[in-house]
Short mmCIF file of C-alpha atoms in Angstrom, two decimals:
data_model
loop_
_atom_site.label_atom_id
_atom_site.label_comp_id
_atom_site.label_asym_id
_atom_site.label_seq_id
_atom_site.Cartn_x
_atom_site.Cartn_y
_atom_site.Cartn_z
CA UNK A 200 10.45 -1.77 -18.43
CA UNK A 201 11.92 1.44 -17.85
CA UNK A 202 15.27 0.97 -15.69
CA UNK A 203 15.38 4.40 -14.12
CA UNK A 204 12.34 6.94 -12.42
CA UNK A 205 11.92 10.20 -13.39
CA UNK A 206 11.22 12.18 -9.76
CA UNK A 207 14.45 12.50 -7.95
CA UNK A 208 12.73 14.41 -4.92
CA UNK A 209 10.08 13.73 -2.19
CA UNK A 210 6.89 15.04 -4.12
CA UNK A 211 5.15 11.98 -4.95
CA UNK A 212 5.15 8.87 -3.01
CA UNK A 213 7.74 6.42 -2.53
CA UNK A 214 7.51 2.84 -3.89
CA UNK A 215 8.26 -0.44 -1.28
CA UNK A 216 7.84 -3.38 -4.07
CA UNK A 217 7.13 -6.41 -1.50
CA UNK A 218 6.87 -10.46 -1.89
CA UNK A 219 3.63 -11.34 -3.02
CA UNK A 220 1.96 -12.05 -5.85
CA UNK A 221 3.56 -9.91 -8.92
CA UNK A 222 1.24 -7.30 -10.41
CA UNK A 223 1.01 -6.25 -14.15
CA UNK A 224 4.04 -4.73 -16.23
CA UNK A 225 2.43 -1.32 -16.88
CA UNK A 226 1.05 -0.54 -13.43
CA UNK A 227 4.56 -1.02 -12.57
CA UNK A 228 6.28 1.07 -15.23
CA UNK A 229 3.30 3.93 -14.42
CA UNK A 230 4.56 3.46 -10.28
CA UNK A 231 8.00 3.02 -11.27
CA UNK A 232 8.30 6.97 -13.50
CA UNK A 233 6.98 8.78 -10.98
CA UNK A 234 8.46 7.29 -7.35
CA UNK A 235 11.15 9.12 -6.23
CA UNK A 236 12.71 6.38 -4.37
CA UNK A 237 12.35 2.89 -4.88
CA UNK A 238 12.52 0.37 -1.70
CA UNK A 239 12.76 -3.25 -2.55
CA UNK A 240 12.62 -5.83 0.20
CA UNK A 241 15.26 -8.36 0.56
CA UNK A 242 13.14 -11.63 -0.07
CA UNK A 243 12.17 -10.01 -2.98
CA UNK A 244 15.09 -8.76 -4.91
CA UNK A 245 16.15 -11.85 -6.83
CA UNK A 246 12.75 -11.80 -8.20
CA UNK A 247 13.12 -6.92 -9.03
CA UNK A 248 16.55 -7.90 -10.48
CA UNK A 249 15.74 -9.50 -14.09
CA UNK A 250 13.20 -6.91 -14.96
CA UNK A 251 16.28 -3.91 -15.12
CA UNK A 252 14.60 -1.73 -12.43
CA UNK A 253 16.84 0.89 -10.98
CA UNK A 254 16.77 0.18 -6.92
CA UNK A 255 18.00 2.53 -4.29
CA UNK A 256 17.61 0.69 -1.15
CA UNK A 257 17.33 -2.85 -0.10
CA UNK A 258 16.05 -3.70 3.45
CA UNK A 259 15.44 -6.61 5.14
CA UNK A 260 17.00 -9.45 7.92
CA UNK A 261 18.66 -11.28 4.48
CA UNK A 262 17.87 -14.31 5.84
CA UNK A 263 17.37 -16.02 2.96
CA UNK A 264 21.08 -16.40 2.07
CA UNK A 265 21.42 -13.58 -0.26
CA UNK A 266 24.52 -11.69 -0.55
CA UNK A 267 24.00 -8.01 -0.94
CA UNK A 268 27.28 -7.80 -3.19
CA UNK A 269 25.12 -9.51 -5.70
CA UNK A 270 23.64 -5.90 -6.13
CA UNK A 271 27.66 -4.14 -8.02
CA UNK A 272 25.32 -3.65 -11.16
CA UNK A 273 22.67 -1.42 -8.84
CA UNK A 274 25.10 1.21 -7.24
CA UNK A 275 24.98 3.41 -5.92
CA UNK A 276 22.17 1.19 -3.26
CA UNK A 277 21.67 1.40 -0.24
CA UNK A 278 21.61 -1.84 2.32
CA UNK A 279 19.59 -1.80 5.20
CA UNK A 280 19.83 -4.80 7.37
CA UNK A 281 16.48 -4.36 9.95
CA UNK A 282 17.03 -7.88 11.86
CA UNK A 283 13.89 -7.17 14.41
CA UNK A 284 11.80 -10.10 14.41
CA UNK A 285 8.97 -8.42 16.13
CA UNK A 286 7.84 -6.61 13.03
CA UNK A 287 7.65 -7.62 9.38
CA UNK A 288 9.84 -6.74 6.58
CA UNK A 289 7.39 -4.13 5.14
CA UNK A 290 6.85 -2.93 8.14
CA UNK A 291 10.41 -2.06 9.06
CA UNK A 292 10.51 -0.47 5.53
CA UNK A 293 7.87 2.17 6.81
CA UNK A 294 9.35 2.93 10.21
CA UNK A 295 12.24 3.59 7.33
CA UNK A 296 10.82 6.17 5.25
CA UNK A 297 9.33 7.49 8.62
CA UNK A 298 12.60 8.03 9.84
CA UNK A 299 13.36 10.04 6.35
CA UNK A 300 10.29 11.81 6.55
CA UNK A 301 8.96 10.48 3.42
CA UNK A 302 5.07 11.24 4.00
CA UNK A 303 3.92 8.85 1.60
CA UNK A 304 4.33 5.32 -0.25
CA UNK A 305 2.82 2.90 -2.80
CA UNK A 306 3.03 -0.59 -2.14
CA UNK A 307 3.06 -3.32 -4.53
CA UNK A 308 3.33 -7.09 -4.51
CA UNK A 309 2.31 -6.70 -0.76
CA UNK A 310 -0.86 -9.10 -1.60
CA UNK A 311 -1.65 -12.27 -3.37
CA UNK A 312 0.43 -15.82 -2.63
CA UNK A 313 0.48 -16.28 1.04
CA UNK A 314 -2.89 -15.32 2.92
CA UNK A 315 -1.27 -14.49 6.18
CA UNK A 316 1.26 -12.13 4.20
CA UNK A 317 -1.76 -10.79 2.97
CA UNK A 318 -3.84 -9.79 5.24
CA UNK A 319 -1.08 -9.22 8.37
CA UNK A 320 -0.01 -6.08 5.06
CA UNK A 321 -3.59 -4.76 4.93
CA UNK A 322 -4.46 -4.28 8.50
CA UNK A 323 -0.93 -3.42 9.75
CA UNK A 324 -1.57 -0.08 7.56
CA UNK A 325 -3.99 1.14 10.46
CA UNK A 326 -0.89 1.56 13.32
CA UNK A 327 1.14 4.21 10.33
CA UNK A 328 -2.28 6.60 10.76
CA UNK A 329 -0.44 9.49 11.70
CA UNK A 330 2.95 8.99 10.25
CA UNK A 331 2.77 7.55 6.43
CA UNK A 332 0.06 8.39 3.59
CA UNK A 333 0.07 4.05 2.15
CA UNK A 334 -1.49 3.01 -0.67
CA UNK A 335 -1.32 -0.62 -1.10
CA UNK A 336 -2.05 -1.62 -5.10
CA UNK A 337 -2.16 -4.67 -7.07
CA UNK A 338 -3.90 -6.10 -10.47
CA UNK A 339 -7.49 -5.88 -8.90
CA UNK A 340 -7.62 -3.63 -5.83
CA UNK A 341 -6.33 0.17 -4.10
CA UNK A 342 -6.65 -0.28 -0.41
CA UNK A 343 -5.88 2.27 1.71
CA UNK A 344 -6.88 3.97 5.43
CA UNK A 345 -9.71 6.76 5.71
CA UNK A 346 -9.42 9.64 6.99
CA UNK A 347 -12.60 10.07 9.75
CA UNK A 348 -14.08 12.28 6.40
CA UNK A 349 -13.28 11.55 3.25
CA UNK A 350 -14.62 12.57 -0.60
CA UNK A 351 -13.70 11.60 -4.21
CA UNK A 352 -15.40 12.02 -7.10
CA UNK A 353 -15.73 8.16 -8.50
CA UNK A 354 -17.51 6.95 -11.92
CA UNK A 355 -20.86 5.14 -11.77
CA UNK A 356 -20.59 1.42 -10.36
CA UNK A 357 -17.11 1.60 -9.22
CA UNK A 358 -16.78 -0.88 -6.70
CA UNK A 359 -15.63 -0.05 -3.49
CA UNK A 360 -15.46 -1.89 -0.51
CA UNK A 361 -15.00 -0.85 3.42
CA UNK A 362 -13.38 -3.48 5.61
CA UNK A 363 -13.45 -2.43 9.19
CA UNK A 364 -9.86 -3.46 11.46
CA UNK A 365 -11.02 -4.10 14.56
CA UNK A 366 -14.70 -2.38 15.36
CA UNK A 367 -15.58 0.81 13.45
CA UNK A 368 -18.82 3.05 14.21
CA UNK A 369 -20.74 5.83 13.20
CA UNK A 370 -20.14 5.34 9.63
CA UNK A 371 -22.47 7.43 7.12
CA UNK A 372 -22.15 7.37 3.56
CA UNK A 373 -23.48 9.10 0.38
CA UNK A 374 -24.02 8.02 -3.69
CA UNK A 375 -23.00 4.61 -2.78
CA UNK A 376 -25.87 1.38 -4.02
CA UNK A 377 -25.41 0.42 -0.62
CA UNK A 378 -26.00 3.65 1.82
CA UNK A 379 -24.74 3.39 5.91
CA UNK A 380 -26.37 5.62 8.39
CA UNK A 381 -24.92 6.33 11.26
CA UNK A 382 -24.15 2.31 11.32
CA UNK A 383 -21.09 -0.17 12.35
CA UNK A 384 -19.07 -2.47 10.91
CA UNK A 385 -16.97 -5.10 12.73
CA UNK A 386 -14.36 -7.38 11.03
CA UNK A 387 -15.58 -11.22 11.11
CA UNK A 388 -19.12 -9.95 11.40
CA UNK A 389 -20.35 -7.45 9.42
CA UNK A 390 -18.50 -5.60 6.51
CA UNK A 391 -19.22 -3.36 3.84
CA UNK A 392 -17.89 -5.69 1.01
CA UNK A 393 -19.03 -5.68 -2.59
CA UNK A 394 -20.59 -1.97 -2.49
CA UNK A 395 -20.46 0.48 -5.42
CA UNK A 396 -21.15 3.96 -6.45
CA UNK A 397 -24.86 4.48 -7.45
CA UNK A 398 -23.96 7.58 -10.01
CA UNK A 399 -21.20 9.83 -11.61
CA UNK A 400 -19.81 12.29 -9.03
CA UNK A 401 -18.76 12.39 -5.49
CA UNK A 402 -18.75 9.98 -3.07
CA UNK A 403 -18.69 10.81 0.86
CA UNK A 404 -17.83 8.84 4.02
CA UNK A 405 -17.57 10.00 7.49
CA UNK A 406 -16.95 7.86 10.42
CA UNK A 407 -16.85 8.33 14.05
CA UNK A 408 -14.10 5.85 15.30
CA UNK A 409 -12.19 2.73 14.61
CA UNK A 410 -9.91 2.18 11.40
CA UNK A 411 -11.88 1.87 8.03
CA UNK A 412 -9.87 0.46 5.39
CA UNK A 413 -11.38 1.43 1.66
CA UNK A 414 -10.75 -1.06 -1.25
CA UNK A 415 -11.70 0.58 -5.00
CA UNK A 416 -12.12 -2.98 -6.87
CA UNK A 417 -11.88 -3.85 -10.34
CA UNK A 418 -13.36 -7.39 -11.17
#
Protein backbone atom coordinates (compact mmCIF):
# COMPACT_ATOMS: atom_id res chain seq x y z
CA UNK A 1 0.00 0.00 0.00
CA UNK A 2 1.26 3.14 -1.17
CA UNK A 3 1.86 5.56 1.97
CA UNK A 4 1.54 8.86 0.16
CA UNK A 5 -1.15 10.30 -2.88
CA UNK A 6 -0.05 11.72 -5.79
CA UNK A 7 -2.68 14.95 -6.32
CA UNK A 8 -1.73 17.64 -3.94
CA UNK A 9 -4.64 20.01 -5.26
CA UNK A 10 -8.49 20.07 -5.41
CA UNK A 11 -8.97 18.42 -8.96
CA UNK A 12 -10.20 15.12 -8.15
CA UNK A 13 -12.25 14.20 -5.25
CA UNK A 14 -11.38 13.95 -1.77
CA UNK A 15 -11.34 10.62 0.14
CA UNK A 16 -13.40 10.32 3.85
CA UNK A 17 -12.32 6.48 4.69
CA UNK A 18 -15.27 5.68 7.32
CA UNK A 19 -16.03 2.61 9.89
CA UNK A 20 -17.59 -0.04 8.14
CA UNK A 21 -16.83 -2.94 6.62
CA UNK A 22 -13.12 -2.67 4.98
CA UNK A 23 -13.05 -2.81 1.19
CA UNK A 24 -10.32 -4.46 -1.04
CA UNK A 25 -6.49 -3.41 -1.02
CA UNK A 26 -6.37 -2.19 -4.64
CA UNK A 27 -9.58 -0.18 -4.80
CA UNK A 28 -7.95 1.52 -2.02
CA UNK A 29 -4.46 2.06 -3.41
CA UNK A 30 -6.42 3.19 -6.96
CA UNK A 31 -8.62 5.92 -4.39
CA UNK A 32 -5.71 6.50 -2.33
CA UNK A 33 -3.08 7.94 -5.74
CA UNK A 34 -5.37 10.11 -6.92
CA UNK A 35 -7.28 11.93 -3.68
CA UNK A 36 -5.89 14.99 -2.94
CA UNK A 37 -6.76 14.94 0.62
CA UNK A 38 -7.38 12.13 2.69
CA UNK A 39 -10.07 12.43 5.72
CA UNK A 40 -10.08 9.59 8.13
CA UNK A 41 -12.69 9.45 10.85
CA UNK A 42 -11.72 9.11 14.38
CA UNK A 43 -13.39 5.62 15.19
CA UNK A 44 -11.62 4.54 12.40
CA UNK A 45 -8.02 5.46 12.60
CA UNK A 46 -6.62 2.68 14.76
CA UNK A 47 -7.90 0.43 12.16
CA UNK A 48 -6.01 3.36 8.63
CA UNK A 49 -2.90 3.30 10.89
CA UNK A 50 -1.21 -0.30 10.24
CA UNK A 51 -1.74 -0.18 6.55
CA UNK A 52 1.08 3.06 6.24
CA UNK A 53 -1.49 5.43 4.64
CA UNK A 54 -0.47 9.03 4.66
CA UNK A 55 -3.55 10.97 6.57
CA UNK A 56 -4.10 14.67 6.60
CA UNK A 57 -6.99 15.16 8.78
CA UNK A 58 -8.69 13.29 11.50
CA UNK A 59 -12.25 14.32 12.60
CA UNK A 60 -14.49 13.12 14.89
CA UNK A 61 -16.03 13.56 18.85
CA UNK A 62 -12.87 10.97 19.92
CA UNK A 63 -15.01 9.42 22.08
CA UNK A 64 -13.66 6.31 21.95
CA UNK A 65 -10.63 7.11 24.16
CA UNK A 66 -8.14 7.74 21.53
CA UNK A 67 -5.45 10.17 21.98
CA UNK A 68 -4.73 12.18 18.92
CA UNK A 69 -0.90 12.36 19.95
CA UNK A 70 -0.92 8.78 18.95
CA UNK A 71 -0.83 10.31 15.35
CA UNK A 72 3.58 12.07 15.86
CA UNK A 73 4.36 9.50 12.97
CA UNK A 74 1.41 11.27 10.61
CA UNK A 75 2.46 15.03 10.79
CA UNK A 76 1.91 17.27 9.63
CA UNK A 77 -2.34 16.18 10.45
CA UNK A 78 -4.77 17.92 11.07
CA UNK A 79 -7.34 17.27 14.25
CA UNK A 80 -10.72 18.17 14.02
CA UNK A 81 -12.75 17.56 17.07
CA UNK A 82 -16.74 17.99 15.64
CA UNK A 83 -18.48 17.01 19.16
CA UNK A 84 -22.24 17.68 17.66
CA UNK A 85 -24.27 14.82 18.46
CA UNK A 86 -27.03 15.78 16.17
CA UNK A 87 -25.19 14.63 13.09
CA UNK A 88 -22.93 11.67 12.38
CA UNK A 89 -19.28 11.51 12.09
CA UNK A 90 -19.34 11.34 8.23
CA UNK A 91 -21.58 13.73 8.13
CA UNK A 92 -19.67 16.39 10.01
CA UNK A 93 -16.75 15.38 7.67
CA UNK A 94 -18.86 16.79 4.65
CA UNK A 95 -20.13 19.99 6.23
CA UNK A 96 -16.00 19.93 6.50
CA UNK A 97 -14.92 19.80 3.06
CA UNK A 98 -18.03 22.08 2.42
CA UNK A 99 -16.60 24.59 4.46
CA UNK A 100 -13.17 24.15 2.25
CA UNK A 101 -15.00 24.15 -0.80
CA UNK A 102 -13.94 20.79 -1.78
CA UNK A 103 -16.79 19.99 -4.47
CA UNK A 104 -16.36 16.44 -4.34
CA UNK A 105 -15.52 13.13 -2.25
CA UNK A 106 -15.23 9.32 -2.37
CA UNK A 107 -16.31 7.46 0.47
CA UNK A 108 -15.17 4.19 1.57
CA UNK A 109 -15.81 1.79 4.42
CA UNK A 110 -19.08 3.87 4.86
CA UNK A 111 -21.11 0.40 4.33
CA UNK A 112 -21.07 -3.14 5.47
CA UNK A 113 -20.96 -4.19 9.51
CA UNK A 114 -23.64 -2.26 11.18
CA UNK A 115 -27.03 -1.92 9.13
CA UNK A 116 -28.08 1.29 10.69
CA UNK A 117 -24.48 2.77 9.84
CA UNK A 118 -25.33 1.64 6.62
CA UNK A 119 -28.13 2.78 5.46
CA UNK A 120 -28.39 6.24 7.85
CA UNK A 121 -24.64 6.81 5.10
CA UNK A 122 -26.66 6.09 1.94
CA UNK A 123 -29.68 8.20 2.34
CA UNK A 124 -28.03 11.05 4.32
CA UNK A 125 -26.19 11.68 0.78
CA UNK A 126 -29.61 13.22 -0.51
CA UNK A 127 -29.49 16.56 2.10
CA UNK A 128 -25.42 17.41 0.38
CA UNK A 129 -27.51 17.80 -3.23
CA UNK A 130 -26.33 21.10 -3.83
CA UNK A 131 -23.14 21.34 -1.94
CA UNK A 132 -20.85 17.99 -2.40
CA UNK A 133 -20.45 15.68 -5.65
CA UNK A 134 -20.35 11.89 -3.08
CA UNK A 135 -19.61 8.83 -4.30
CA UNK A 136 -19.96 6.20 -1.78
CA UNK A 137 -17.81 2.80 -2.94
CA UNK A 138 -17.14 -0.49 -1.56
CA UNK A 139 -16.19 -4.25 -2.81
CA UNK A 140 -19.66 -4.68 -4.59
CA UNK A 141 -21.45 -1.38 -5.16
CA UNK A 142 -21.01 2.78 -6.46
CA UNK A 143 -23.95 4.56 -5.01
CA UNK A 144 -24.40 7.88 -5.60
CA UNK A 145 -27.35 10.85 -6.07
CA UNK A 146 -28.84 11.69 -9.68
CA UNK A 147 -28.95 14.52 -11.09
CA UNK A 148 -32.94 15.11 -12.34
CA UNK A 149 -31.07 13.93 -16.00
CA UNK A 150 -28.45 11.89 -16.12
CA UNK A 151 -26.39 9.67 -19.04
CA UNK A 152 -23.41 7.23 -19.09
CA UNK A 153 -22.40 5.04 -21.44
CA UNK A 154 -22.45 1.46 -19.41
CA UNK A 155 -21.47 -2.18 -20.86
CA UNK A 156 -24.20 -4.74 -21.55
CA UNK A 157 -25.82 -6.27 -18.25
CA UNK A 158 -24.26 -3.98 -15.85
CA UNK A 159 -26.37 -3.98 -13.00
CA UNK A 160 -27.71 -0.99 -11.74
CA UNK A 161 -30.11 -0.35 -9.27
CA UNK A 162 -32.38 2.92 -8.31
CA UNK A 163 -33.42 3.17 -4.69
CA UNK A 164 -35.79 6.00 -4.19
CA UNK A 165 -35.23 8.22 -0.47
CA UNK A 166 -38.35 9.17 0.40
CA UNK A 167 -41.01 9.23 -2.77
CA UNK A 168 -39.55 9.85 -6.26
CA UNK A 169 -41.78 10.42 -9.55
CA UNK A 170 -41.75 10.86 -13.05
CA UNK A 171 -38.91 8.63 -13.61
CA UNK A 172 -38.23 7.52 -17.40
CA UNK A 173 -35.50 5.47 -18.44
CA UNK A 174 -33.75 4.13 -21.62
CA UNK A 175 -31.44 0.72 -22.63
CA UNK A 176 -32.14 -0.58 -19.27
CA UNK A 177 -33.87 -4.74 -19.17
CA UNK A 178 -36.19 -3.13 -16.99
CA UNK A 179 -37.63 0.27 -18.77
CA UNK A 180 -39.75 3.10 -16.35
CA UNK A 181 -42.14 5.40 -18.04
CA UNK A 182 -43.06 8.22 -16.64
CA UNK A 183 -43.44 5.89 -13.30
CA UNK A 184 -42.67 6.17 -9.31
CA UNK A 185 -40.78 4.61 -6.97
CA UNK A 186 -41.24 4.85 -3.17
CA UNK A 187 -38.77 3.40 -0.58
CA UNK A 188 -40.47 0.34 1.43
CA UNK A 189 -42.76 -0.14 -1.51
CA UNK A 190 -41.64 -0.18 -4.74
CA UNK A 191 -37.94 0.09 -5.97
CA UNK A 192 -36.04 -0.32 -8.95
CA UNK A 193 -33.64 -3.03 -7.50
CA UNK A 194 -31.83 -5.68 -9.49
CA UNK A 195 -32.15 -3.79 -13.03
CA UNK A 196 -29.45 -3.87 -15.74
CA UNK A 197 -28.43 -2.45 -18.99
CA UNK A 198 -30.09 -4.29 -21.98
CA UNK A 199 -27.00 -3.37 -24.55
CA UNK A 200 -23.53 -1.64 -25.03
CA UNK A 201 -23.91 2.16 -25.00
CA UNK A 202 -25.71 4.82 -23.18
CA UNK A 203 -27.94 4.68 -20.59
CA UNK A 204 -30.52 7.63 -19.74
CA UNK A 205 -32.63 8.57 -16.69
CA UNK A 206 -34.67 11.57 -16.12
CA UNK A 207 -36.80 12.16 -13.17
CA UNK A 208 -39.22 14.71 -12.15
CA UNK A 209 -38.80 14.98 -8.27
CA UNK A 210 -37.70 13.28 -5.14
CA UNK A 211 -34.02 11.96 -4.51
CA UNK A 212 -33.00 8.86 -6.70
CA UNK A 213 -30.07 7.18 -5.42
CA UNK A 214 -28.21 4.94 -8.36
CA UNK A 215 -26.25 1.77 -7.25
CA UNK A 216 -23.87 0.21 -10.34
CA UNK A 217 -23.58 -3.49 -8.74
CA UNK A 218 -21.14 -6.07 -9.21
CA UNK A 219 -22.29 -9.59 -7.90
Amino acid sequence: MSSHHIVRDDQEPALIIANGQSCDAELLGQLLEWSPLILVLDSAIERVLPLGIKVDVVLGDFDRGFVPNQLTSQHPIEIVYAPDQNKTDLEKAFDYLIERKIPAVNVIWATGRRADHSISNMTNIVRYRNHLKIVILDDHSKIFLLPRRFEKWYTKNTIISLIPVGSVDGITTQNLVYPLQNDNLIMGYKTGSSNAVADDGIVRIIHESGDLLMMECVD
